[in-house]
Amino acid sequence: MTAVYPAANSVPELWPGANAGDDLALLRAENADLRTLLTIQGDLSHGATPKEVLQEVVGHVHAALGANRSYALLREPLGERFEPAATVDLSDAAVTALRRFFPDPQPLPVIDRALLTDDPRPLIDPRAADLLPAALVGDLAMGALLLVPIRGRAGDAIGILLFDFDRPADGPSPLTAERIRLAGAVAGQLTLLLENAILYEQLRRRTLRLEALNEIGLALAAAASSESGALFARLQPRVADVVRGACLLAILDEGKTEGKGQRGATLTAWGARDDAPGSVHAAVPLGSDALSAATRGAQRAHFDTAAAFDGVAPLPVALAEFGGGRAGSALYLPLRLRRRTFGVLAVVSAHEHAFSNEQIEFLTTVAAQTAVTIEHGRLYGVLRAKGEVRRRLLDQALQAQEAERKALVDGVLDGALQELASSSYRLDPCIRLSELGRHERCRDELGQTRRQLAERIEDLRTMIGSLRPSSLDLLGLQSVLRDELTAFQQQTGIRATFQSRFKGRLAGPVETRAYRLTQELLANVRHHSRAKLVSVELRGLGDDVLLSVTDDGVGFDAEAILRREEGMGLHAVREGAESLGGAAHIQSRPGTGTRIEIVLPRLLREQAQS
């Protein structure tokens, strides 16, 4: 049978020798209580944490009550779990037992029921009560126990004080009315001190988290153009300042997915533990573990206990040892931006219930910042690659322009000028033959000179036409492309067809660009495709025009070539289309031929606006 003393509000009945009219004795007791409270307040420093407040209070009250052992359990804000916050005069064995029972904050439903009252609750025999777990009572060898609830001003439970007294075999109980009254008086004052400390601690933590978020934002911004390893090196120390555990940054490798669901995709992971120096770096395939599932599903996952994993490994096999061998809780936050998943930020702890709601909110914000940084880095890489491609294309264009000029000069000097000079020299004998009356011979010389001039004029027309066909301005793009394909078939033996479903003319610069791009694509077909058939089609597409070039050649890996900045001809086609506000779409795989679609505006932007 549990022996429970009455509450402290009936102290006059429990205090032998005290009468209702004994005001002097009551005043002395209250004066002693006041001195105790003032001593506690004086010893507390400004900005003391809740645990520091509890430790100071428990120490003073422990001495005032003459307790043998004392404890304080603090309840998590917005939670139902308790953790030890203060102890006095515990043996090494008791400290070990307490740590064993509270490796993490634990729910104690019976304590919650005890906190429904404001009054201290004495227990002559805790073993016979159901307010504390029997294992805890036995391991700590509790005697007579005085439970002092700590309730906030709003009536919510904050924590509980436990004062433990050795229970004598014979004699009066150590749980006297005076001790109960003093404990009750301290509990009322402790509420104010503890609530202020909790508010101050919450404010301090929020300030630290904001500072950490600001530092992380600055660090990530500085690492935006860096690779993922350098990004993790800046991120992990700042996360470790707020959250304890193993931190991993797993990036989903681009270009290694195989269809929907990211089957066959791999993760490149960087990780570090706060309890072990060094870091880990590994490339692992997506599997059936919790980290892979969070990546594949692109949704946040939170495991609060070891049992919550339900047989699912928290990390891939290659990273299992890094996780510490046992995962009590874990948080997986996908790095996602604009419907695109870049990877996962994961924190794994060996303790259960390791992450508070505030920490989860903090890490969620960090994951969002990290996703933005990775996207900025990717875009920076794309722009840098495009800049390099454009530089190389400009070099090639300048070289081609210089080669055209040299070919023109050589053609004029070696051909036209020499022929003209030769013809000029041949006219002098013709003049002399005419003066001598040898008209037949003069006619033959003039005819040969005329034929030579006609051949040279045709060469000059061909040379000028290779620079820009005059029919492009006179007859339009369709006529020039048809002639170009006829000449291509005659020169290469590759069957070439042309189909036009577009009537009318395009803007002059657009027609010129379409002609040049077709020339570039036909050159690729001639040199690389090993095709037997090439088809060119031109058709209208709203305010645009679609030019497509299709061949049945060997094909190639278009994405790989463009990613490796190879195939300058393809880059030139894409840049040429985009410079006019259009686009180029390249479709090709090894063994399947190639189809390239170029969309160009019918009018230039300035013409369209006017």
C-alpha positions as semicolon CSV with decimal commas, in nm:
position;residue;x (nm);y (nm);z (nm)
1;M;0,000;0,000;0,000
2;T;0,143;0,336;-0,103
3;A;0,188;0,586;0,178
4;V;0,116;0,933;0,046
5;Y;0,119;1,233;0,276
6;P;-0,145;1,501;0,245
7;A;-0,071;1,809;0,039
8;A;0,119;2,110;0,169
9;N;-0,194;2,324;0,206
10;S;-0,277;2,125;0,522
11;V;0,056;2,201;0,692
12;P;-0,093;2,316;1,031
13;E;-0,236;1,968;1,081
14;L;0,090;1,790;0,993
15;W;0,328;2,016;1,184
16;P;0,336;1,899;1,546
17;G;0,339;2,186;1,791
18;A;0,197;2,439;1,548
19;N;-0,130;2,606;1,639
20;A;-0,347;2,827;1,423
21;G;-0,256;3,121;1,640
22;D;0,115;3,058;1,644
23;D;0,187;3,353;1,413
24;L;0,542;3,398;1,538
25;A;0,649;3,045;1,445
26;L;0,487;3,075;1,102
27;L;0,657;3,411;1,046
28;R;0,994;3,266;1,136
29;A;0,941;2,981;0,890
30;E;0,839;3,217;0,610
31;N;1,139;3,438;0,687
32;A;1,367;3,134;0,653
33;D;1,198;3,050;0,323
34;L;1,254;3,406;0,201
35;R;1,623;3,395;0,292
36;T;1,658;3,069;0,100
37;L;1,488;3,216;-0,209
38;L;1,695;3,536;-0,195
39;T;2,012;3,330;-0,169
40;I;1,908;3,130;-0,476
41;Q;1,831;3,444;-0,678
42;G;2,157;3,606;-0,572
43;D;2,363;3,309;-0,680
44;L;2,203;3,289;-1,024
45;S;2,381;3,482;-1,297
46;H;2,193;3,682;-1,557
47;G;2,107;3,468;-1,859
48;A;2,139;3,139;-1,675
49;T;2,009;2,841;-1,871
50;P;1,714;2,634;-1,743
51;K;1,950;2,357;-1,635
52;E;2,173;2,604;-1,451
53;V;1,868;2,744;-1,270
54;L;1,754;2,396;-1,170
55;Q;2,100;2,295;-1,056
56;E;2,128;2,605;-0,835
57;V;1,779;2,564;-0,689
58;V;1,816;2,192;-0,627
59;G;2,150;2,248;-0,458
60;H;2,012;2,506;-0,211
61;V;1,687;2,324;-0,141
62;H;1,876;1,997;-0,105
63;A;2,084;2,155;0,170
64;A;1,786;2,328;0,333
65;L;1,580;2,010;0,342
66;G;1,867;1,788;0,443
67;A;1,794;1,547;0,158
68;N;2,033;1,262;0,083
69;R;1,996;1,272;-0,296
70;S;1,817;1,514;-0,525
71;Y;1,720;1,526;-0,893
72;A;1,544;1,760;-1,134
73;L;1,372;1,647;-1,455
74;L;1,303;1,908;-1,721
75;R;1,023;1,862;-1,969
76;E;1,083;1,943;-2,335
77;P;0,887;2,244;-2,463
78;L;0,584;2,128;-2,664
79;G;0,676;1,768;-2,586
80;E;0,605;1,486;-2,343
81;R;0,961;1,373;-2,276
82;F;1,178;1,437;-1,973
83;E;1,553;1,460;-1,932
84;P;1,772;1,496;-1,620
85;A;1,861;1,859;-1,568
86;A;2,023;1,863;-1,222
87;T;2,156;1,619;-0,960
88;V;2,304;1,653;-0,611
89;D;2,502;1,398;-0,406
90;L;2,462;1,107;-0,644
91;S;2,706;0,818;-0,626
92;D;2,895;0,714;-0,938
93;A;2,672;0,409;-0,967
94;A;2,359;0,627;-0,947
95;V;2,494;0,864;-1,215
96;T;2,566;0,564;-1,439
97;A;2,215;0,427;-1,380
98;L;2,058;0,766;-1,455
99;R;2,251;0,797;-1,781
100;R;2,156;0,442;-1,874
101;F;1,788;0,514;-1,819
102;F;1,801;0,853;-1,996
103;P;2,025;0,806;-2,302
104;D;1,771;1,038;-2,466
105;P;1,476;1,234;-2,331
106;Q;1,212;0,980;-2,228
107;P;0,830;0,996;-2,203
108;L;0,706;0,938;-1,847
109;P;0,324;0,929;-1,856
110;V;0,292;0,864;-1,483
111;I;0,496;1,175;-1,409
112;D;0,262;1,370;-1,634
113;R;-0,027;1,259;-1,415
114;A;0,162;1,364;-1,104
115;L;0,209;1,712;-1,253
116;L;-0,164;1,772;-1,264
117;T;-0,141;1,913;-0,910
118;D;0,046;2,220;-0,789
119;D;0,130;2,068;-0,451
120;P;0,433;1,863;-0,346
121;R;0,361;1,494;-0,325
122;P;0,539;1,284;-0,058
123;L;0,596;0,912;-0,119
124;I;0,705;0,711;0,185
125;D;0,777;0,407;-0,037
126;P;0,834;0,492;-0,410
127;R;0,868;0,122;-0,489
128;A;0,504;0,069;-0,408
129;A;0,393;0,368;-0,614
130;D;0,330;0,380;-0,985
131;L;0,457;0,733;-1,039
132;L;0,813;0,634;-1,139
133;P;0,937;0,341;-1,347
134;A;1,028;0,054;-1,115
135;A;1,364;0,008;-1,291
136;L;1,458;0,369;-1,222
137;V;1,353;0,349;-0,854
138;G;1,549;0,030;-0,806
139;D;1,865;0,139;-0,988
140;L;1,877;0,467;-0,794
141;A;1,790;0,296;-0,461
142;M;1,531;0,559;-0,379
143;G;1,408;0,586;-0,020
144;A;1,135;0,827;0,091
145;L;1,069;1,062;-0,196
146;L;0,928;1,413;-0,216
147;L;0,795;1,503;-0,565
148;V;0,764;1,877;-0,633
149;P;0,580;1,966;-0,957
150;I;0,694;2,276;-1,143
151;R;0,403;2,430;-1,331
152;G;0,407;2,740;-1,545
153;R;0,190;3,045;-1,499
154;A;-0,036;2,914;-1,777
155;G;-0,077;2,587;-1,590
156;D;0,146;2,384;-1,821
157;A;0,396;2,138;-1,676
158;I;0,761;2,243;-1,695
159;G;0,940;1,981;-1,488
160;I;0,963;1,813;-1,151
161;L;1,200;1,811;-0,852
162;L;1,269;1,487;-0,664
163;F;1,421;1,499;-0,316
164;D;1,526;1,156;-0,190
165;F;1,568;1,076;0,182
166;D;1,703;0,763;0,342
167;R;1,413;0,586;0,508
168;P;1,500;0,473;0,865
169;A;1,388;0,131;0,975
170;D;1,231;0,281;1,290
171;G;1,145;0,633;1,384
172;P;0,954;0,919;1,225
173;S;0,929;0,970;0,850
174;P;1,180;1,215;0,702
175;L;0,896;1,371;0,499
176;T;0,796;1,625;0,762
177;A;0,541;1,897;0,713
178;E;0,812;2,166;0,739
179;R;1,005;2,007;0,452
180;I;0,689;1,978;0,244
181;R;0,603;2,343;0,308
182;L;0,953;2,465;0,216
183;A;0,952;2,260;-0,104
184;G;0,613;2,404;-0,198
185;A;0,729;2,759;-0,135
186;V;1,038;2,710;-0,349
187;A;0,832;2,558;-0,632
188;G;0,621;2,873;-0,661
189;Q;0,926;3,099;-0,690
190;L;1,108;2,853;-0,915
191;T;0,829;2,876;-1,172
192;L;0,911;3,241;-1,242
193;L;1,287;3,183;-1,254
194;L;1,257;2,877;-1,475
195;E;1,009;3,027;-1,720
196;N;1,229;3,333;-1,762
197;A;1,531;3,109;-1,819
198;I;1,338;2,900;-2,074
199;L;1,226;3,211;-2,264
200;Y;1,580;3,349;-2,256
201;E;1,718;3,015;-2,375
202;Q;1,466;2,998;-2,659
203;L;1,556;3,352;-2,762
204;R;1,927;3,272;-2,744
205;R;1,883;2,958;-2,952
206;R;1,677;3,138;-3,212
207;T;1,940;3,410;-3,230
208;L;2,212;3,148;-3,272
209;R;2,009;2,972;-3,541
210;L;1,955;3,298;-3,726
211;E;2,325;3,373;-3,701
212;A;2,404;3,021;-3,818
213;L;2,161;3,055;-4,110
214;N;2,321;3,385;-4,202
215;E;2,670;3,232;-4,185
216;I;2,555;2,931;-4,385
217;G;2,398;3,160;-4,645
218;L;2,721;3,357;-4,680
219;A;2,930;3,040;-4,689
220;L;2,706;2,879;-4,950
221;A;2,708;3,196;-5,159
222;A;3,088;3,194;-5,150
223;A;3,089;2,827;-5,255
224;A;2,827;2,863;-5,530
225;S;3,086;2,823;-5,804
226;S;3,270;2,542;-5,623
227;E;3,228;2,169;-5,648
228;S;3,007;1,980;-5,406
229;G;3,295;1,869;-5,181
230;A;3,393;2,229;-5,110
231;L;3,026;2,312;-5,055
232;F;2,997;2,042;-4,787
233;A;3,321;2,155;-4,621
234;R;3,163;2,498;-4,565
235;L;2,823;2,362;-4,465
236;Q;2,898;2,082;-4,217
237;P;3,076;2,276;-3,935
238;R;2,789;2,523;-3,913
239;V;2,528;2,249;-3,905
240;A;2,727;2,071;-3,632
241;D;2,708;2,384;-3,416
242;V;2,330;2,344;-3,398
243;V;2,262;1,970;-3,445
244;R;2,465;1,680;-3,309
245;G;2,510;1,371;-3,522
246;A;2,645;1,253;-3,854
247;C;2,584;1,502;-4,135
248;L;2,578;1,392;-4,499
249;L;2,537;1,579;-4,826
250;A;2,440;1,337;-5,104
251;I;2,430;1,479;-5,457
252;L;2,240;1,299;-5,732
253;D;2,482;1,254;-6,020
254;E;2,359;1,405;-6,345
255;G;2,358;1,205;-6,665
256;K;2,351;0,867;-6,484
257;T;1,977;0,805;-6,464
258;E;1,802;0,540;-6,664
259;G;1,449;0,646;-6,722
260;K;1,166;0,729;-6,489
261;G;1,221;0,680;-6,118
262;Q;1,596;0,741;-6,144
263;R;1,669;0,372;-6,172
264;G;2,040;0,313;-6,190
265;A;2,119;0,659;-6,058
266;T;2,410;0,714;-5,822
267;L;2,475;0,946;-5,530
268;T;2,802;1,115;-5,453
269;A;2,806;1,157;-5,075
270;W;3,018;1,370;-4,845
271;G;2,983;1,317;-4,472
272;A;3,132;1,402;-4,133
273;R;3,052;1,308;-3,773
274;D;3,071;1,544;-3,481
275;D;3,226;1,273;-3,261
276;A;3,494;1,161;-3,508
277;P;3,754;1,361;-3,700
278;G;3,778;1,349;-4,076
279;S;3,512;1,298;-4,339
280;V;3,392;1,040;-4,588
281;H;3,346;1,066;-4,963
282;A;3,187;0,788;-5,162
283;A;2,984;0,725;-5,478
284;V;2,697;0,488;-5,406
285;P;2,404;0,364;-5,616
286;L;2,047;0,431;-5,511
287;G;1,924;0,133;-5,314
288;S;1,648;0,038;-5,071
289;D;1,785;0,230;-4,771
290;A;1,614;0,533;-4,617
291;L;1,858;0,782;-4,772
292;S;1,797;0,645;-5,123
293;A;1,420;0,638;-5,065
294;A;1,420;1,003;-4,962
295;T;1,618;1,090;-5,275
296;R;1,395;0,887;-5,501
297;G;1,072;1,014;-5,348
298;A;1,194;1,375;-5,314
299;Q;1,008;1,408;-4,982
300;R;1,123;1,478;-4,628
301;A;1,157;1,175;-4,400
302;H;1,193;1,184;-4,021
303;F;1,265;0,875;-3,811
304;D;1,233;0,953;-3,439
305;T;1,326;0,613;-3,293
306;A;1,527;0,308;-3,396
307;A;1,204;0,108;-3,421
308;A;1,065;0,358;-3,673
309;F;1,310;0,235;-3,938
310;D;1,116;-0,095;-3,938
311;G;1,398;-0,297;-4,087
312;V;1,506;-0,031;-4,339
313;A;1,875;0,058;-4,331
314;P;1,925;0,428;-4,255
315;L;2,218;0,458;-4,498
316;P;2,358;0,271;-4,800
317;V;2,593;-0,016;-4,721
318;A;2,897;0,187;-4,830
319;L;2,811;0,451;-4,566
320;A;2,680;0,224;-4,288
321;E;2,993;0,243;-4,071
322;F;2,999;0,617;-4,109
323;G;2,653;0,640;-3,951
324;G;2,796;0,508;-3,622
325;G;2,661;0,157;-3,640
326;R;2,325;0,238;-3,475
327;A;2,074;0,498;-3,581
328;G;1,833;0,610;-3,313
329;S;1,686;0,889;-3,524
330;A;1,747;1,043;-3,864
331;L;1,627;1,332;-4,076
332;Y;1,640;1,331;-4,457
333;L;1,574;1,658;-4,640
334;P;1,564;1,652;-5,023
335;L;1,752;1,931;-5,197
336;R;1,477;2,033;-5,436
337;L;1,415;2,344;-5,644
338;R;1,169;2,405;-5,927
339;R;1,060;2,040;-5,942
340;R;1,419;1,926;-5,970
341;T;1,591;1,712;-5,706
342;F;1,966;1,763;-5,664
343;G;2,019;1,526;-5,372
344;V;1,958;1,498;-4,997
345;L;2,086;1,664;-4,680
346;A;2,079;1,400;-4,405
347;V;2,154;1,408;-4,032
348;V;2,174;1,077;-3,845
349;S;2,203;1,045;-3,466
350;A;2,268;0,743;-3,246
351;H;2,016;0,884;-2,996
352;E;1,642;0,860;-3,024
353;H;1,431;1,178;-3,033
354;A;1,747;1,368;-3,127
355;F;1,586;1,649;-3,325
356;S;1,351;1,910;-3,186
357;N;1,093;2,088;-3,398
358;E;1,312;2,398;-3,402
359;Q;1,612;2,197;-3,525
360;I;1,400;2,036;-3,797
361;E;1,284;2,381;-3,907
362;F;1,644;2,501;-3,906
363;L;1,768;2,207;-4,115
364;T;1,478;2,246;-4,359
365;T;1,585;2,606;-4,419
366;V;1,947;2,496;-4,464
367;A;1,839;2,234;-4,719
368;A;1,646;2,497;-4,916
369;Q;1,950;2,728;-4,912
370;T;2,173;2,444;-5,024
371;A;1,942;2,358;-5,315
372;V;1,950;2,719;-5,433
373;T;2,330;2,722;-5,407
374;I;2,364;2,401;-5,608
375;E;2,134;2,540;-5,876
376;H;2,334;2,863;-5,887
377;G;2,653;2,660;-5,920
378;R;2,502;2,453;-6,199
379;L;2,387;2,764;-6,386
380;Y;2,728;2,923;-6,334
381;G;2,889;2,613;-6,483
382;V;2,651;2,624;-6,780
383;L;2,724;2,990;-6,841
384;R;3,098;2,933;-6,807
385;A;3,079;2,640;-7,051
386;K;2,873;2,848;-7,292
387;G;3,125;3,128;-7,267
388;E;3,405;2,887;-7,351
389;V;3,209;2,742;-7,643
390;R;3,133;3,087;-7,778
391;R;3,498;3,186;-7,747
392;R;3,600;2,881;-7,947
393;L;3,324;2,943;-8,202
394;L;3,441;3,302;-8,240
395;D;3,796;3,181;-8,295
396;Q;3,672;2,937;-8,557
397;A;3,459;3,204;-8,723
398;L;3,755;3,443;-8,740
399;Q;3,977;3,168;-8,878
400;A;3,711;3,073;-9,136
401;Q;3,669;3,437;-9,233
402;E;4,042;3,475;-9,273
403;A;4,055;3,152;-9,478
404;E;3,776;3,281;-9,705
405;R;3,959;3,606;-9,755
406;K;4,282;3,424;-9,834
407;A;4,101;3,192;-10,077
408;L;3,941;3,494;-10,244
409;V;4,271;3,677;-10,273
410;D;4,449;3,365;-10,398
411;G;4,170;3,301;-10,648
412;V;4,182;3,654;-10,779
413;L;4,562;3,677;-10,789
414;D;4,634;3,328;-10,919
415;G;4,342;3,313;-11,157
416;A;4,154;3,624;-11,255
417;L;4,439;3,877;-11,253
418;Q;4,677;3,647;-11,435
419;E;4,414;3,564;-11,697
420;L;4,325;3,929;-11,740
421;A;4,690;4,020;-11,776
422;S;4,740;3,736;-12,025
423;S;4,433;3,848;-12,221
424;S;4,563;4,203;-12,221
425;Y;4,896;4,083;-12,365
426;R;4,713;3,879;-12,632
427;L;4,523;4,188;-12,751
428;D;4,843;4,366;-12,860
429;P;4,929;4,100;-13,126
430;C;4,565;4,112;-13,240
431;I;4,603;4,483;-13,302
432;R;4,920;4,427;-13,508
433;L;4,759;4,140;-13,704
434;S;4,463;4,361;-13,784
435;E;4,697;4,639;-13,909
436;L;4,879;4,387;-14,130
437;G;4,548;4,272;-14,276
438;R;4,575;3,923;-14,132
439;H;4,213;3,927;-14,021
440;E;4,164;3,551;-14,006
441;R;4,448;3,503;-13,762
442;C;4,327;3,808;-13,564
443;R;3,979;3,656;-13,538
444;D;4,120;3,327;-13,400
445;E;4,324;3,507;-13,138
446;L;4,026;3,717;-13,030
447;G;3,807;3,406;-13,005
448;Q;4,057;3,225;-12,784
449;T;4,092;3,533;-12,565
450;R;3,712;3,554;-12,535
451;R;3,685;3,187;-12,429
452;Q;3,952;3,235;-12,164
453;L;3,774;3,544;-12,029
454;A;3,440;3,354;-12,022
455;E;3,599;3,069;-11,822
456;R;3,748;3,313;-11,575
457;I;3,415;3,497;-11,540
458;E;3,248;3,165;-11,457
459;D;3,519;3,090;-11,198
460;L;3,463;3,430;-11,039
461;R;3,087;3,369;-11,029
462;T;3,145;3,035;-10,858
463;M;3,383;3,191;-10,610
464;I;3,140;3,472;-10,527
465;G;2,851;3,228;-10,509
466;S;3,037;3,019;-10,252
467;L;3,053;3,328;-10,031
468;R;2,687;3,414;-10,073
469;P;2,461;3,292;-10,355
470;S;2,297;3,583;-10,531
471;S;1,985;3,372;-10,583
472;L;1,925;3,386;-10,208
473;D;1,827;3,752;-10,239
474;L;1,649;3,710;-10,572
475;L;1,464;3,377;-10,542
476;G;1,457;3,308;-10,167
477;L;1,563;3,033;-9,928
478;Q;1,365;2,745;-10,083
479;S;1,530;2,780;-10,423
480;V;1,880;2,807;-10,275
481;L;1,832;2,500;-10,052
482;R;1,703;2,297;-10,346
483;D;2,012;2,388;-10,552
484;E;2,239;2,322;-10,253
485;L;2,101;1,970;-10,207
486;T;2,128;1,894;-10,578
487;A;2,496;1,993;-10,570
488;F;2,547;1,799;-10,245
489;Q;2,409;1,479;-10,400
490;Q;2,626;1,517;-10,709
491;Q;2,941;1,577;-10,503
492;T;2,893;1,309;-10,233
493;G;2,672;1,040;-10,387
494;I;2,442;1,067;-10,082
495;R;2,078;1,083;-10,185
496;A;1,937;1,422;-10,084
497;T;1,571;1,529;-10,078
498;F;1,411;1,864;-10,008
499;Q;1,052;1,941;-9,915
500;S;0,908;2,283;-9,851
501;R;0,570;2,340;-9,686
502;F;0,631;2,705;-9,640
503;K;0,541;2,985;-9,879
504;G;0,669;3,334;-9,874
505;R;0,993;3,492;-9,767
506;L;1,170;3,529;-9,435
507;A;1,361;3,828;-9,312
508;G;1,689;3,861;-9,500
509;P;1,917;3,781;-9,202
510;V;1,697;3,484;-9,110
511;E;1,721;3,337;-9,461
512;T;2,098;3,385;-9,459
513;R;2,131;3,217;-9,118
514;A;1,907;2,925;-9,222
515;Y;2,120;2,874;-9,534
516;R;2,446;2,880;-9,335
517;L;2,312;2,639;-9,074
518;T;2,201;2,399;-9,347
519;Q;2,548;2,416;-9,499
520;E;2,701;2,332;-9,159
521;L;2,468;2,037;-9,105
522;L;2,526;1,901;-9,455
523;A;2,901;1,924;-9,392
524;N;2,851;1,712;-9,077
525;V;2,654;1,456;-9,276
526;R;2,928;1,443;-9,541
527;H;3,218;1,398;-9,298
528;H;3,073;1,200;-9,004
529;S;2,739;1,031;-9,062
530;R;2,811;0,760;-9,323
531;A;2,453;0,816;-9,432
532;K;2,285;0,703;-9,752
533;L;1,996;0,947;-9,734
534;V;1,957;1,301;-9,604
535;S;1,628;1,490;-9,599
536;V;1,575;1,862;-9,551
537;E;1,231;2,003;-9,473
538;L;1,111;2,360;-9,435
539;R;0,766;2,439;-9,296
540;G;0,580;2,713;-9,115
541;L;0,524;2,699;-8,739
542;G;0,303;2,991;-8,637
543;D;0,521;3,301;-8,625
544;D;0,827;3,081;-8,672
545;V;0,967;2,851;-8,935
546;L;1,096;2,497;-8,874
547;L;1,401;2,375;-9,062
548;S;1,480;2,006;-9,009
549;V;1,773;1,799;-9,138
550;T;1,743;1,420;-9,099
551;D;1,989;1,147;-9,201
552;D;2,000;0,768;-9,166
553;G;2,364;0,755;-9,059
554;V;2,541;0,599;-8,762
555;G;2,421;0,860;-8,511
556;F;2,600;0,970;-8,193
557;D;2,543;1,049;-7,823
558;A;2,433;1,410;-7,860
559;E;2,411;1,489;-7,486
560;A;2,756;1,351;-7,415
561;I;2,919;1,542;-7,701
562;L;2,755;1,870;-7,607
563;R;2,835;1,818;-7,238
564;R;3,202;1,753;-7,315
565;E;3,209;2,066;-7,529
566;E;3,294;1,860;-7,837
567;G;3,131;1,891;-8,179
568;M;3,187;2,259;-8,246
569;G;2,964;2,230;-8,553
570;L;2,669;2,136;-8,334
571;H;2,748;2,414;-8,091
572;A;2,768;2,656;-8,384
573;V;2,423;2,546;-8,502
574;R;2,275;2,592;-8,156
575;E;2,440;2,930;-8,100
576;G;2,343;3,045;-8,450
577;A;1,976;2,966;-8,388
578;E;1,970;3,116;-8,039
579;S;2,134;3,440;-8,153
580;L;1,824;3,515;-8,362
581;G;1,582;3,420;-8,083
582;G;1,534;3,065;-8,209
583;A;1,635;2,723;-8,084
584;A;1,799;2,403;-8,206
585;H;1,692;2,053;-8,094
586;I;1,935;1,769;-8,157
587;Q;1,801;1,412;-8,154
588;S;2,051;1,133;-8,205
589;R;2,166;0,806;-8,054
590;P;2,431;0,564;-8,175
591;G;2,290;0,346;-8,454
592;T;1,966;0,541;-8,501
593;G;2,057;0,828;-8,731
594;T;2,024;1,198;-8,652
595;R;1,748;1,456;-8,669
596;I;1,814;1,821;-8,600
597;E;1,527;2,069;-8,582
598;I;1,595;2,441;-8,598
599;V;1,322;2,688;-8,509
600;L;1,376;3,043;-8,638
601;P;1,150;3,350;-8,626
602;R;1,005;3,463;-8,960
603;L;1,088;3,822;-8,868
604;L;1,356;3,971;-8,653
605;R;1,246;4,116;-8,319
606;E;1,276;4,475;-8,440
607;Q;1,069;4,400;-8,751
608;A;0,807;4,213;-8,549
609;Q;0,772;4,505;-8,305
610;S;0,735;4,759;-8,587
